[in-house]
Coordinates of C-alpha atoms in Angstrom, one line a residue:
M425 CA 20.9 -21.7 -47.6
R426 CA 19.6 -25.2 -47.6
R427 CA 19.8 -26.4 -44.0
L428 CA 21.2 -29.9 -43.8
I429 CA 22.3 -31.9 -40.8
S430 CA 25.2 -34.4 -41.0
A431 CA 26.1 -37.1 -38.7
L432 CA 29.7 -37.5 -37.3
P433 CA 30.2 -41.0 -38.9
L434 CA 29.3 -39.6 -42.3
L435 CA 31.7 -36.7 -41.7
L436 CA 34.5 -39.0 -40.9
A437 CA 33.8 -41.2 -43.8
L438 CA 33.7 -38.3 -46.2
T439 CA 36.9 -36.9 -44.8
S440 CA 38.7 -40.1 -45.3
C441 CA 37.6 -40.7 -48.9
R442 CA 37.9 -37.1 -50.2
T443 CA 41.1 -35.7 -48.8
P444 CA 44.6 -36.4 -50.0
T445 CA 46.6 -39.1 -48.3
T446 CA 49.8 -37.1 -48.6
P447 CA 50.5 -34.5 -45.9
P448 CA 49.2 -31.0 -47.0
P449 CA 51.8 -28.3 -47.4
A450 CA 52.7 -26.3 -44.3
G451 CA 51.9 -22.6 -44.0
A452 CA 52.6 -22.3 -40.3
S453 CA 54.6 -19.1 -40.8
W454 CA 52.2 -17.4 -43.2
F455 CA 49.7 -15.9 -40.8
A456 CA 49.4 -14.7 -37.2
D457 CA 46.0 -14.7 -35.6
E458 CA 45.1 -11.5 -33.6
V459 CA 41.8 -10.7 -31.8
L460 CA 40.4 -7.2 -32.5
P461 CA 38.6 -5.0 -30.0
F462 CA 35.1 -5.8 -31.2
Q463 CA 32.5 -8.4 -30.1
H464 CA 29.7 -9.3 -32.5
V465 CA 26.3 -9.9 -30.8
S466 CA 23.7 -11.9 -32.8
G467 CA 20.9 -11.5 -30.2
A468 CA 20.1 -15.2 -30.3
K469 CA 17.9 -16.3 -27.4
G470 CA 16.5 -19.6 -28.6
D471 CA 13.8 -18.2 -30.9
F472 CA 15.8 -19.0 -34.1
L473 CA 15.2 -15.7 -35.8
M474 CA 16.7 -15.7 -39.2
P475 CA 18.9 -12.5 -39.0
E476 CA 20.7 -13.9 -36.0
I477 CA 22.7 -16.4 -38.0
M478 CA 23.4 -14.5 -41.1
G479 CA 25.6 -11.5 -40.0
S480 CA 27.8 -9.7 -40.3
G481 CA 30.3 -8.1 -42.6
V482 CA 33.5 -5.9 -42.5
A483 CA 34.9 -3.0 -44.6
L484 CA 38.5 -1.9 -45.0
M485 CA 39.0 1.7 -46.0
D486 CA 41.5 4.5 -45.2
Y487 CA 38.8 6.8 -43.9
D488 CA 41.2 9.3 -42.3
E489 CA 43.6 9.3 -45.3
D490 CA 46.7 8.7 -43.2
G491 CA 48.0 6.0 -45.5
D492 CA 46.9 2.9 -43.8
L493 CA 43.6 0.9 -43.9
D494 CA 41.1 1.2 -41.1
I495 CA 38.5 -1.4 -40.2
F496 CA 34.7 -0.9 -40.0
L497 CA 32.8 -3.9 -38.4
L498 CA 29.1 -4.4 -38.6
Q499 CA 27.3 -5.2 -35.4
G500 CA 24.4 -7.6 -35.3
H501 CA 21.6 -7.1 -32.7
P502 CA 21.3 -3.5 -31.4
D503 CA 21.9 -5.0 -27.9
G504 CA 25.5 -5.2 -28.9
G505 CA 25.8 -1.5 -29.4
S506 CA 26.7 0.3 -32.6
N507 CA 28.9 -0.8 -35.5
R508 CA 32.6 -0.3 -34.8
L509 CA 35.2 1.8 -36.6
L510 CA 38.7 0.8 -35.6
R511 CA 41.4 3.4 -36.5
N512 CA 44.7 1.9 -37.6
D513 CA 47.7 3.6 -36.1
N514 CA 50.8 1.7 -37.3
G515 CA 49.2 -1.7 -36.6
H516 CA 47.5 -0.7 -33.4
F517 CA 43.7 -0.4 -33.5
S518 CA 41.6 2.0 -31.4
D519 CA 37.9 2.8 -31.3
A520 CA 37.1 5.8 -33.4
T521 CA 33.4 5.2 -33.8
A522 CA 32.0 8.1 -31.8
A523 CA 34.6 10.6 -33.0
A524 CA 33.8 9.7 -36.6
G525 CA 30.0 10.0 -36.2
L526 CA 29.1 6.3 -36.8
T527 CA 27.3 5.5 -33.6
A528 CA 23.9 4.8 -35.1
T529 CA 22.5 1.3 -34.4
N530 CA 20.6 -1.1 -36.6
Y531 CA 20.6 -4.9 -37.2
G532 CA 23.8 -4.6 -39.3
M533 CA 24.6 -6.8 -42.2
G534 CA 26.9 -5.4 -44.9
A535 CA 29.0 -2.5 -46.1
A536 CA 30.2 -1.0 -49.4
T537 CA 32.7 1.7 -50.0
A538 CA 33.3 4.3 -52.8
D539 CA 33.8 8.0 -53.3
F540 CA 30.2 8.4 -54.6
D541 CA 30.3 12.2 -54.6
R542 CA 33.8 12.5 -56.2
D543 CA 35.3 14.8 -53.6
G544 CA 38.3 12.6 -53.1
H545 CA 37.2 10.8 -49.9
Q546 CA 36.0 7.3 -49.5
D547 CA 32.3 7.1 -48.4
L548 CA 30.3 4.3 -46.8
L549 CA 27.0 2.4 -47.2
V550 CA 25.8 0.3 -44.3
T551 CA 23.1 -2.3 -45.1
G552 CA 20.9 -4.1 -42.5
F553 CA 17.7 -5.7 -41.6
G554 CA 15.1 -2.9 -41.5
G555 CA 17.0 -0.1 -43.2
N556 CA 20.3 1.1 -44.8
R557 CA 22.4 4.2 -44.2
L558 CA 24.5 6.2 -46.5
Y559 CA 27.5 8.1 -45.0
R560 CA 29.5 10.9 -46.7
N561 CA 33.2 11.1 -45.6
Q562 CA 33.7 14.8 -44.8
G563 CA 37.5 14.6 -45.2
N564 CA 38.2 15.6 -41.6
G565 CA 37.9 12.2 -39.9
T566 CA 34.2 12.3 -39.6
F567 CA 31.1 11.0 -41.5
R568 CA 27.7 12.6 -42.1
D569 CA 24.6 10.6 -42.5
V570 CA 23.2 11.7 -45.9
T571 CA 20.6 9.0 -46.3
A572 CA 17.9 11.7 -46.3
G573 CA 19.4 13.2 -49.5
S574 CA 19.0 9.8 -51.3
P575 CA 16.0 8.4 -49.4
A576 CA 15.4 5.5 -51.8
V577 CA 18.5 3.7 -50.6
A578 CA 17.2 3.4 -47.1
L579 CA 14.8 0.5 -48.0
P580 CA 13.3 0.5 -44.5
N581 CA 11.0 -2.5 -45.3
R582 CA 13.7 -4.7 -46.7
W583 CA 16.3 -7.1 -45.4
S584 CA 19.3 -5.9 -47.4
S585 CA 22.5 -7.9 -47.5
S586 CA 25.5 -7.2 -49.8
A587 CA 26.0 -4.1 -51.9
S588 CA 28.3 -2.8 -54.6
F589 CA 29.2 0.6 -56.0
F590 CA 29.9 0.2 -59.8
D591 CA 29.7 2.7 -62.7
Y592 CA 27.3 0.8 -64.9
D593 CA 26.9 3.7 -67.4
R594 CA 30.5 4.8 -67.4
D595 CA 29.7 8.4 -66.7
G596 CA 32.4 8.6 -64.0
W597 CA 29.9 8.5 -61.0
P598 CA 29.7 5.3 -59.0
D599 CA 26.2 3.8 -59.2
L600 CA 24.9 1.4 -56.5
V601 CA 23.2 -2.0 -56.3
I602 CA 21.8 -3.3 -53.0
L603 CA 20.8 -6.9 -52.7
N604 CA 17.8 -8.0 -50.7
Y605 CA 17.5 -11.4 -49.1
I606 CA 13.9 -12.5 -48.1
D607 CA 10.6 -10.9 -47.1
Y608 CA 10.9 -11.4 -43.4
Q609 CA 9.6 -9.9 -40.2
F610 CA 10.3 -11.0 -36.6
T611 CA 6.6 -11.1 -35.9
A612 CA 6.1 -13.6 -38.7
N613 CA 9.0 -15.9 -38.0
K614 CA 8.4 -19.5 -39.0
R615 CA 9.4 -22.4 -36.8
C616 CA 11.3 -25.0 -38.8
Q617 CA 12.7 -28.3 -37.7
A618 CA 15.9 -30.2 -38.4
P619 CA 15.7 -33.8 -39.4
T620 CA 16.3 -34.7 -35.8
G621 CA 13.1 -32.9 -34.8
E622 CA 14.8 -30.1 -33.0
I623 CA 14.0 -26.5 -33.8
D624 CA 16.5 -24.9 -36.2
Y625 CA 16.8 -22.0 -38.6
C626 CA 14.7 -22.1 -41.7
T627 CA 15.7 -22.3 -45.2
P628 CA 15.1 -19.1 -47.3
R629 CA 12.6 -21.2 -49.3
A630 CA 10.2 -20.8 -46.3
Y631 CA 9.9 -17.1 -47.3
R632 CA 9.3 -15.0 -50.4
S633 CA 12.3 -13.8 -52.3
L634 CA 12.9 -10.2 -53.2
A635 CA 14.4 -8.4 -56.2
S636 CA 17.7 -6.4 -55.8
H637 CA 17.6 -2.6 -56.1
L638 CA 19.7 -0.5 -58.6
F639 CA 20.3 3.2 -58.0
H640 CA 21.8 5.7 -60.5
N641 CA 24.2 8.2 -59.2
E642 CA 22.9 11.7 -60.1
R643 CA 26.1 13.7 -59.1
G644 CA 26.2 12.5 -55.5
H645 CA 22.5 11.6 -55.1
F646 CA 20.9 8.2 -55.8
V647 CA 17.7 7.6 -57.8
D648 CA 16.0 4.2 -57.9
V649 CA 16.1 2.8 -61.4
T650 CA 15.3 -0.8 -60.5
K651 CA 12.3 -1.0 -62.7
A652 CA 13.7 0.9 -65.6
S653 CA 16.8 -1.2 -65.6
G654 CA 15.0 -4.5 -65.6
L655 CA 16.4 -5.8 -62.3
D656 CA 12.9 -6.1 -60.9
R657 CA 12.2 -9.0 -63.4
A658 CA 14.0 -11.7 -61.4
A659 CA 13.8 -12.1 -57.6
G660 CA 16.1 -14.2 -55.5
P661 CA 17.3 -14.7 -51.9
A662 CA 20.4 -12.7 -52.7
L663 CA 23.6 -12.7 -50.5
G664 CA 26.7 -12.2 -52.6
V665 CA 27.5 -9.7 -55.4
V666 CA 30.4 -8.8 -57.6
A667 CA 30.6 -6.4 -60.6
F668 CA 32.7 -7.4 -63.5
D669 CA 32.8 -7.4 -67.3
A670 CA 31.5 -10.9 -67.9
N671 CA 31.1 -10.6 -71.7
Q672 CA 34.2 -8.3 -72.2
D673 CA 32.3 -5.5 -74.0
G674 CA 33.8 -2.8 -71.8
Y675 CA 30.8 -2.3 -69.5
P676 CA 30.4 -3.9 -66.0
D677 CA 27.9 -6.6 -65.5
L678 CA 26.6 -8.0 -62.2
F679 CA 26.8 -11.5 -60.7
V680 CA 24.5 -12.3 -57.8
A681 CA 24.8 -15.4 -55.7
N682 CA 21.4 -16.6 -54.6
D683 CA 20.7 -18.8 -51.5
S684 CA 19.1 -22.1 -52.6
A685 CA 18.0 -20.6 -55.9
A686 CA 19.5 -20.1 -59.3
N687 CA 22.2 -17.5 -59.4
H688 CA 21.8 -14.3 -61.5
L689 CA 24.1 -12.8 -64.1
W690 CA 22.9 -9.4 -65.2
I691 CA 24.4 -8.4 -68.5
N692 CA 24.7 -4.7 -69.0
G693 CA 22.9 -3.5 -72.2
R694 CA 25.0 -0.3 -72.3
N695 CA 21.7 1.7 -72.4
G696 CA 20.7 1.7 -68.8
T697 CA 19.1 -1.8 -68.9
F698 CA 20.2 -5.3 -67.8
T699 CA 19.3 -8.8 -69.0
E700 CA 19.5 -11.8 -66.8
E701 CA 21.7 -14.4 -68.6
A702 CA 23.1 -16.7 -65.9
L703 CA 21.6 -19.9 -67.4
V704 CA 22.8 -19.4 -71.0
R705 CA 26.3 -18.4 -69.7
G706 CA 26.7 -21.4 -67.3
L707 CA 26.4 -19.6 -64.0
A708 CA 22.9 -20.3 -62.8
Y709 CA 23.5 -23.9 -61.5
S710 CA 26.3 -26.3 -60.7
E711 CA 27.3 -28.9 -63.2
N712 CA 24.6 -31.3 -61.9
G713 CA 21.9 -28.8 -62.7
L714 CA 21.1 -28.0 -59.0
A715 CA 20.8 -24.6 -57.4
K716 CA 23.2 -24.3 -54.4
A717 CA 23.1 -22.1 -51.3
G718 CA 25.1 -19.3 -52.8
M719 CA 26.6 -16.9 -50.3
G720 CA 30.2 -15.6 -50.7
V721 CA 31.6 -14.9 -54.1
T722 CA 35.0 -14.0 -55.5
L723 CA 36.7 -13.5 -58.8
G724 CA 40.4 -14.3 -59.7
D725 CA 42.5 -15.6 -62.5
Y726 CA 43.2 -19.0 -60.9
D727 CA 44.3 -20.6 -64.2
E728 CA 46.5 -17.7 -65.2
D729 CA 45.0 -17.3 -68.7
G730 CA 44.4 -13.6 -68.3
D731 CA 40.6 -13.6 -67.5
E732 CA 38.8 -13.9 -64.2
D733 CA 37.2 -17.1 -63.0
L734 CA 34.2 -17.0 -60.5
L735 CA 33.9 -18.9 -57.3
V736 CA 30.8 -19.2 -55.1
L737 CA 30.7 -20.6 -51.6
N738 CA 27.8 -22.8 -50.6
L739 CA 26.4 -24.9 -47.7
M740 CA 28.0 -27.9 -46.1
R741 CA 27.6 -31.1 -48.2
E742 CA 27.2 -28.9 -51.3
G743 CA 30.8 -27.8 -51.8
A744 CA 32.1 -24.6 -53.3
T745 CA 31.5 -24.0 -57.0
L746 CA 34.4 -22.8 -59.3
F747 CA 33.2 -21.5 -62.6
E748 CA 36.0 -21.3 -65.2
N749 CA 35.9 -18.4 -67.6
G750 CA 35.9 -19.6 -71.2
G751 CA 37.0 -16.1 -72.4
K752 CA 33.9 -15.3 -74.4
G753 CA 31.4 -14.7 -71.6
D754 CA 30.7 -18.4 -71.0
F755 CA 31.6 -20.3 -67.9
S756 CA 31.9 -24.0 -66.9
D757 CA 31.8 -25.7 -63.5
V758 CA 35.3 -27.2 -62.8
S759 CA 34.8 -27.7 -59.1
A760 CA 35.3 -31.5 -59.1
R761 CA 38.2 -31.5 -61.6
T762 CA 40.1 -28.9 -59.6
G763 CA 39.5 -30.6 -56.2
I764 CA 37.7 -27.6 -54.7
H765 CA 34.4 -29.4 -54.3
A766 CA 35.9 -32.1 -52.1
L767 CA 38.1 -29.8 -50.0
S768 CA 35.1 -27.5 -49.2
Y769 CA 32.4 -30.2 -48.9
L770 CA 32.3 -30.4 -45.2
F771 CA 32.1 -26.7 -44.6
T772 CA 29.6 -23.8 -45.0
G773 CA 31.4 -20.9 -46.6
F774 CA 30.8 -17.2 -46.4
G775 CA 33.7 -14.7 -46.7
V776 CA 36.0 -15.7 -49.5
G777 CA 38.8 -14.2 -51.5
W778 CA 41.7 -14.9 -53.8
L779 CA 45.1 -13.8 -52.5
D780 CA 48.8 -14.6 -53.0
A781 CA 49.3 -15.7 -49.5
D782 CA 53.0 -16.6 -49.8
R783 CA 53.9 -14.1 -52.6
D784 CA 55.0 -16.7 -55.1
G785 CA 53.0 -15.1 -58.0
H786 CA 50.1 -17.7 -57.9
L787 CA 46.7 -17.1 -56.4
D788 CA 45.6 -19.0 -53.3
L789 CA 42.1 -19.2 -51.9
F790 CA 40.8 -18.3 -48.4
L791 CA 37.4 -19.5 -47.2
A792 CA 35.8 -18.2 -44.0
N793 CA 33.4 -20.9 -42.6
G794 CA 30.6 -21.2 -40.1
A795 CA 27.5 -23.4 -40.0
V796 CA 23.9 -22.1 -40.1
T797 CA 22.3 -25.2 -38.7
R798 CA 23.3 -27.4 -35.8
R799 CA 26.4 -29.6 -36.5
E800 CA 25.6 -33.0 -35.2
E801 CA 29.1 -33.6 -33.7
Q802 CA 28.6 -30.4 -31.7
R803 CA 25.4 -31.5 -30.1
G804 CA 25.1 -30.0 -26.6
N805 CA 27.2 -27.0 -27.3
A806 CA 25.6 -23.6 -26.8
K807 CA 26.7 -22.6 -30.3
P808 CA 26.8 -25.8 -32.4
F809 CA 27.7 -23.9 -35.6
L810 CA 31.5 -23.7 -35.2
E811 CA 33.9 -24.4 -38.1
R812 CA 37.5 -23.7 -39.0
N813 CA 38.7 -21.6 -41.9
L814 CA 40.5 -23.0 -45.0
L815 CA 43.4 -21.9 -47.2
L816 CA 43.8 -23.7 -50.5
R817 CA 46.6 -23.5 -53.1
K818 CA 46.8 -24.9 -56.6
S819 CA 49.3 -27.6 -57.3
G820 CA 49.4 -29.3 -60.7
G821 CA 46.0 -28.2 -61.8
R822 CA 44.3 -29.2 -58.5
F823 CA 43.9 -27.5 -55.2
E824 CA 45.2 -28.7 -52.0
K825 CA 44.7 -27.6 -48.4
V826 CA 47.5 -25.6 -46.7
E827 CA 48.0 -26.2 -43.0
V828 CA 47.9 -22.9 -41.2
P829 CA 47.5 -23.0 -37.4
A830 CA 46.1 -19.5 -37.4
F831 CA 43.1 -20.8 -39.2
D832 CA 42.3 -23.6 -36.8
R833 CA 40.4 -21.5 -34.3
L834 CA 36.7 -22.5 -34.5
G835 CA 34.1 -19.9 -34.9
I836 CA 30.9 -18.8 -36.8
H837 CA 32.9 -16.9 -39.4
R838 CA 30.9 -14.6 -41.7
G839 CA 32.2 -11.5 -43.6
A840 CA 35.8 -11.4 -44.6
A841 CA 37.7 -8.4 -46.1
F842 CA 41.1 -8.5 -47.7
G843 CA 43.9 -5.8 -47.8
D844 CA 47.4 -4.8 -46.8
L845 CA 46.8 -3.3 -43.4
D846 CA 50.5 -2.8 -42.5
N847 CA 51.7 -1.8 -46.0
D848 CA 54.3 -4.5 -46.2
G849 CA 53.2 -5.8 -49.6
D850 CA 51.1 -8.8 -48.6
T851 CA 47.4 -9.4 -48.0
D852 CA 46.0 -9.5 -44.5
I853 CA 42.4 -10.8 -43.7
V854 CA 39.8 -9.4 -41.3
I855 CA 36.9 -11.6 -40.3
N856 CA 33.7 -10.7 -38.5
V857 CA 32.7 -13.7 -36.3
N858 CA 29.0 -14.2 -35.5
D859 CA 28.7 -14.0 -31.7
G860 CA 32.5 -13.8 -31.3
P861 CA 35.4 -11.4 -31.4
A862 CA 36.6 -10.1 -34.8
R863 CA 39.9 -11.4 -35.9
L864 CA 42.8 -10.1 -37.9
L865 CA 44.8 -12.7 -39.8
R866 CA 48.1 -10.8 -40.3
N867 CA 50.1 -12.1 -43.2
T868 CA 53.7 -12.9 -42.0
S869 CA 54.9 -14.9 -45.1
A870 CA 58.4 -14.9 -46.3
A871 CA 59.7 -11.6 -47.7
R872 CA 59.7 -11.1 -51.4
N873 CA 59.7 -7.9 -53.5
W874 CA 56.3 -6.5 -54.3
V875 CA 54.3 -3.7 -56.0
S876 CA 51.0 -2.4 -54.9
V877 CA 48.9 -0.6 -57.5
A878 CA 46.2 2.0 -56.8
A879 CA 44.0 2.4 -59.9
P880 CA 40.3 3.2 -60.5
V881 CA 37.7 0.5 -59.7
G882 CA 37.2 -1.8 -62.7
S883 CA 40.8 -1.4 -64.0
R884 CA 42.7 -4.5 -65.3
V885 CA 46.3 -4.5 -64.2
E886 CA 48.9 -7.0 -65.6
L887 CA 52.4 -7.4 -64.2
K888 CA 55.3 -9.2 -65.7
S889 CA 58.5 -9.9 -63.7
P890 CA 61.4 -12.2 -64.6
G891 CA 61.1 -15.6 -62.9
L892 CA 57.4 -15.3 -62.0
P893 CA 54.2 -16.1 -63.9
R894 CA 52.2 -13.3 -65.6
Q895 CA 49.9 -11.9 -62.9
V896 CA 46.6 -10.3 -63.8
R897 CA 44.5 -8.5 -61.1
Y898 CA 41.3 -6.5 -61.4
V899 CA 40.6 -3.5 -59.1
R900 CA 37.4 -3.8 -57.0
T901 CA 36.2 -3.4 -53.4
D902 CA 33.2 -5.7 -53.6
A903 CA 32.8 -9.5 -53.6
S904 CA 33.3 -11.8 -50.5
Y905 CA 30.3 -11.7 -48.2
L906 CA 28.7 -8.5 -46.8
S907 CA 32.1 -6.9 -47.0
A908 CA 34.3 -4.4 -48.8
S909 CA 38.1 -4.8 -49.3
D910 CA 41.2 -2.8 -50.1
P911 CA 41.0 -1.3 -53.6
R912 CA 44.7 -1.7 -54.2
V913 CA 46.0 -4.8 -56.0
L914 CA 49.2 -6.5 -54.9
F915 CA 51.8 -8.3 -57.0
A916 CA 54.8 -10.5 -56.2
V917 CA 57.9 -9.2 -57.9
G918 CA 61.4 -10.8 -58.5
E919 CA 64.4 -8.5 -58.8
R920 CA 62.5 -6.0 -60.9
V921 CA 59.2 -5.1 -62.7
E922 CA 59.5 -5.9 -66.4
S923 CA 56.2 -4.2 -67.3
L924 CA 53.0 -3.1 -65.6
L925 CA 50.1 -2.7 -68.0
V926 CA 47.1 -0.7 -66.7
E927 CA 43.8 -0.7 -68.5
V928 CA 41.3 1.7 -67.1
P929 CA 37.7 1.5 -68.5
G930 CA 37.3 4.1 -71.2
R931 CA 41.0 5.0 -71.4
A932 CA 43.8 3.8 -73.6
A933 CA 46.0 1.1 -71.9
Q934 CA 49.4 2.4 -70.6
T935 CA 52.6 0.6 -69.6
F936 CA 54.8 1.5 -66.6
T937 CA 57.9 0.2 -64.9
P938 CA 57.3 1.2 -61.2
P939 CA 59.9 0.7 -58.4
V940 CA 59.5 -2.4 -56.2
N941 CA 58.3 -2.4 -52.6
A942 CA 56.1 0.7 -53.0
V943 CA 52.6 1.8 -53.9
F944 CA 52.2 2.9 -57.5
R945 CA 49.3 5.3 -58.2
V946 CA 48.1 5.6 -61.7
P947 CA 48.5 9.1 -63.2
D948 CA 45.5 11.4 -62.8
A949 CA 45.1 11.5 -66.6
L950 CA 43.9 7.8 -66.4
V951 CA 41.3 8.5 -63.8
P952 CA 37.8 9.0 -65.3

């Protein structure tokens, strides 16, 4: 990310000229802030080593298959101990790390989830600086490290960031992409300066960028196909990833958010190869032709036209970038027109996700923020990187800030994962906080009927309910920043469901009328 320092007078001036003069809508009752039993440790001791400021992520998965989501939190420096698995027992969280066999330590960064061996249990990939680990869920509350069976995924000489399981060849076996950030070693750390002359964290441009790695799933074992697929042809300081069908040809493509470099859009050639087409499809740069500090990324149908629009979080004084989907594989930057640029301009964003926070049928946007260089107004603080989080909602074609007291706590917020942890039909948020305690933002919004849908990853799900807008959701666990979210998709419902259309890749679309206030699981016949 491009490291910029802003002065307090400039911040105040920008705030006064870029924010609405009318009071923002109140969301005081929408979320409750809870501290989780986990403390992230960056290992920062004044040397400004790059991995200190970048981590870490979080994954939500029902590892013990008891019907509720558990939480896996990535630890930073090994001095903080291992990563942490928190078992969810009716809303109470207890440490299950040792019992589950996940006590290995590394400089943790991200996580990805999928049933990669198709045995019915959700498995786990952990990325980090200096090596990755692949864990098989054994179906009895424990995991087994199976990295040795797929040694190529370890990448011991890489700084890996986000990852995504996605079935690029549609053979029914989840394949895997692992992003790599920069060519970095502690022993070769460069000393960079802020404009004030103080030592600060470097931009990634001070180091060589690396290509991402693609692995084909050979019935539960992964083989490196990076070169054969063409992903080795373009390197970038990659941080955010999401798989989606950008050109609507039925095969998943890959969007990669690069930090201070042009973004990548890898179009699936349907023959095992990919072509990088971000520039021609409008996703490489912002509308002013500049590469921003791409970090977190999310997809959602913000304009309710049936296709997914792409949002990328960037550095303070760059603003988030919202790319509107033109419907034919082309995108345009609408950040300024929608107000998102101004609302996010004073923040550095990482974790991000679309969610219907108040269950009104319209998507809202959550941004987890935290600086990466000293904020001038926090000069003298031990950690001058603190920022608050944001919740934005659309009103009349533009976004506005929602006042949520639970989001006012300052922190160096990084990975964010989204899911219904208490099975009450709304989306909760878990945030990993750099050098801070992890936080659960429990959704407590007003009650309304709902439906939760469990379908294969990549499915398109459309719900119609009287009195509410058409709602379209896509099933995925990737996106955000270094994190993995609930694979179920949630819908607000009025008195009843008029229709629920489920389109699974490679299967004929089917329509259902599920009951309200329950989880609907697609029939096995629709599962590839």
